[in-house]
Amino acid sequence: MGIIRKCYVNASAKTDCLPITFEVKKAVAESGCAFGCVQVFSAHATTALVILENDPKICDEYKNLLEKLVPESAEKRPARRSGSGKNSAHLRAALVGNSLSLPIAESKLQLGAWQEIMVVDCDDKVCRREILIVVSGESVAAGGK
């Protein structure tokens, strides 16, 4: 059994950390999955997915770390068919990764008490990002606990 859901986040013109844990938990609940896995994926070349504590200070330090590891390029925004951002935005997102896989047990997403699923948008433009949530596994009716 499984379901696919989409959620959306609105990014600003700077590096953002945007929480989506609520949407992922909602998809798990709607799925009826008791034991399995949820995969979260962003098909945007300048976004990444990470698990952090949803604390503004931690998010700011994380953004500063990314910016230190891959400094902002001085180039103008390139004229790409995709319209996506500077090379630095692509490199920051590639460094982190664009998907997460998380376990489901007893019909609950298995995260630590303070862990949050965050979309890290590295682009320098205001835009709407689509995130794919795929839940798969065994339902209680199918013999799960």
Coordinates of C-alpha atoms in Angstrom, one line a residue:
M1 CA 0.0 0.0 0.0
G2 CA 1.1 3.5 -0.5
I3 CA 0.2 7.1 -1.3
I4 CA 1.8 10.1 -3.0
R5 CA 1.2 13.6 -1.8
K6 CA 2.6 17.0 -2.7
C7 CA 3.3 19.9 -0.4
Y8 CA 4.4 23.4 -1.3
V9 CA 6.7 26.0 0.4
N10 CA 7.2 29.6 -0.5
A11 CA 10.9 30.6 -0.6
S12 CA 12.3 34.1 -0.3
A13 CA 15.2 35.7 -2.1
K14 CA 17.8 34.3 0.3
T15 CA 18.7 30.9 1.7
D16 CA 15.7 29.6 3.6
C17 CA 15.0 26.7 6.1
L18 CA 11.3 25.9 5.7
P19 CA 9.7 23.2 7.9
I20 CA 7.5 20.6 6.3
T21 CA 7.2 18.0 9.2
F22 CA 3.5 18.7 9.6
E23 CA 2.8 17.9 6.0
V24 CA 4.8 14.7 6.1
K25 CA 3.1 13.5 9.3
K26 CA -0.3 14.3 7.7
A27 CA 0.6 12.2 4.7
V28 CA 1.6 9.3 6.9
A29 CA -1.7 9.5 8.9
E30 CA -3.8 9.7 5.6
S31 CA -2.0 6.6 4.2
G32 CA -3.1 4.2 7.0
C33 CA 0.5 2.8 6.9
A34 CA 1.4 1.1 10.2
F35 CA 5.0 0.0 9.3
G36 CA 7.0 1.2 6.4
C37 CA 8.8 4.2 5.0
V38 CA 8.2 7.7 3.9
Q39 CA 10.4 9.3 1.2
V40 CA 10.5 13.0 0.8
F41 CA 11.9 14.4 -2.5
S42 CA 12.5 17.8 -4.1
A43 CA 12.9 17.9 -7.8
H44 CA 14.5 21.4 -7.7
A45 CA 18.2 21.7 -8.4
T46 CA 18.7 24.5 -5.8
T47 CA 16.8 23.0 -2.9
A48 CA 17.8 20.4 -0.3
L49 CA 16.2 18.4 2.4
V50 CA 17.6 18.0 5.9
I51 CA 16.6 17.1 9.5
L52 CA 17.3 19.9 12.0
E53 CA 15.8 21.3 15.1
N54 CA 13.3 24.0 14.1
D55 CA 15.1 26.8 16.1
P56 CA 15.9 30.1 14.3
K57 CA 19.4 30.1 15.8
I58 CA 20.2 26.6 14.5
C59 CA 18.7 27.4 11.1
D60 CA 20.8 30.6 10.9
E61 CA 24.0 28.7 11.8
Y62 CA 23.2 26.0 9.3
K63 CA 22.6 28.6 6.5
N64 CA 25.9 30.4 7.6
L65 CA 27.7 27.0 7.4
L66 CA 26.4 26.4 3.8
E67 CA 27.4 29.9 2.8
K68 CA 30.9 29.4 4.3
L69 CA 31.4 26.0 2.6
V70 CA 30.2 27.4 -0.8
P71 CA 30.5 31.2 -0.9
E72 CA 28.1 33.2 -2.9
S73 CA 29.3 33.5 -6.5
A74 CA 29.8 37.0 -7.8
E75 CA 28.3 36.0 -11.1
K76 CA 25.0 37.5 -12.3
R77 CA 22.1 35.1 -12.3
P78 CA 22.7 32.9 -15.4
A79 CA 20.3 32.8 -18.3
R80 CA 19.4 29.1 -18.0
R81 CA 16.3 27.5 -19.6
S82 CA 15.4 26.3 -16.1
G83 CA 15.5 29.7 -14.7
S84 CA 17.4 28.2 -11.7
G85 CA 19.9 30.1 -9.6
K86 CA 23.6 30.8 -9.5
N87 CA 26.2 28.0 -9.4
S88 CA 26.6 28.5 -5.7
A89 CA 22.9 27.6 -5.1
H90 CA 23.3 24.4 -7.1
L91 CA 26.4 23.4 -5.3
R92 CA 25.0 24.1 -1.8
A93 CA 21.9 22.0 -2.6
A94 CA 24.0 19.2 -4.1
L95 CA 26.2 19.1 -1.0
V96 CA 23.2 18.4 1.2
G97 CA 21.0 16.3 -1.0
N98 CA 17.4 16.4 -2.3
S99 CA 15.8 13.5 -0.6
L100 CA 15.1 11.9 2.8
S101 CA 13.9 8.4 3.7
L102 CA 12.3 8.0 7.2
P103 CA 10.8 5.0 9.0
I104 CA 7.2 4.6 10.0
A105 CA 6.4 2.4 13.0
E106 CA 3.1 1.9 14.8
S107 CA 1.5 4.4 12.3
K108 CA 3.9 7.2 13.4
L109 CA 6.7 8.9 11.6
Q110 CA 9.9 8.1 13.6
L111 CA 11.6 11.4 14.4
G112 CA 13.4 12.5 17.6
A113 CA 11.6 14.8 19.9
W114 CA 13.1 18.0 18.5
Q115 CA 13.8 16.8 14.9
E116 CA 12.0 18.6 12.0
I117 CA 12.1 18.0 8.3
M118 CA 13.3 21.1 6.6
V119 CA 13.4 22.2 3.0
V120 CA 16.6 24.3 2.5
D121 CA 16.1 26.6 -0.4
C122 CA 19.4 27.9 -1.7
D123 CA 18.2 30.0 -4.6
D124 CA 18.1 33.8 -4.7
K125 CA 14.6 34.3 -6.0
V126 CA 11.1 34.3 -4.5
C127 CA 9.3 31.2 -5.7
R128 CA 7.0 28.3 -4.8
R129 CA 8.7 24.9 -4.3
E130 CA 6.9 21.5 -4.8
I131 CA 7.9 18.7 -2.5
L132 CA 6.9 15.1 -3.2
I133 CA 6.0 12.8 -0.2
V134 CA 5.7 9.1 -0.9
V135 CA 4.4 6.7 1.9
S136 CA 4.7 3.0 1.4
G137 CA 4.4 0.0 3.7
E138 CA 2.0 -2.2 5.5
S139 CA -1.3 -1.2 7.0
V140 CA -2.8 -2.5 10.2
A141 CA -5.5 -4.3 8.2
A142 CA -2.8 -6.1 6.2
G143 CA -1.3 -7.7 9.3
G144 CA 0.8 -4.9 10.8
K145 CA 0.6 -4.3 14.6

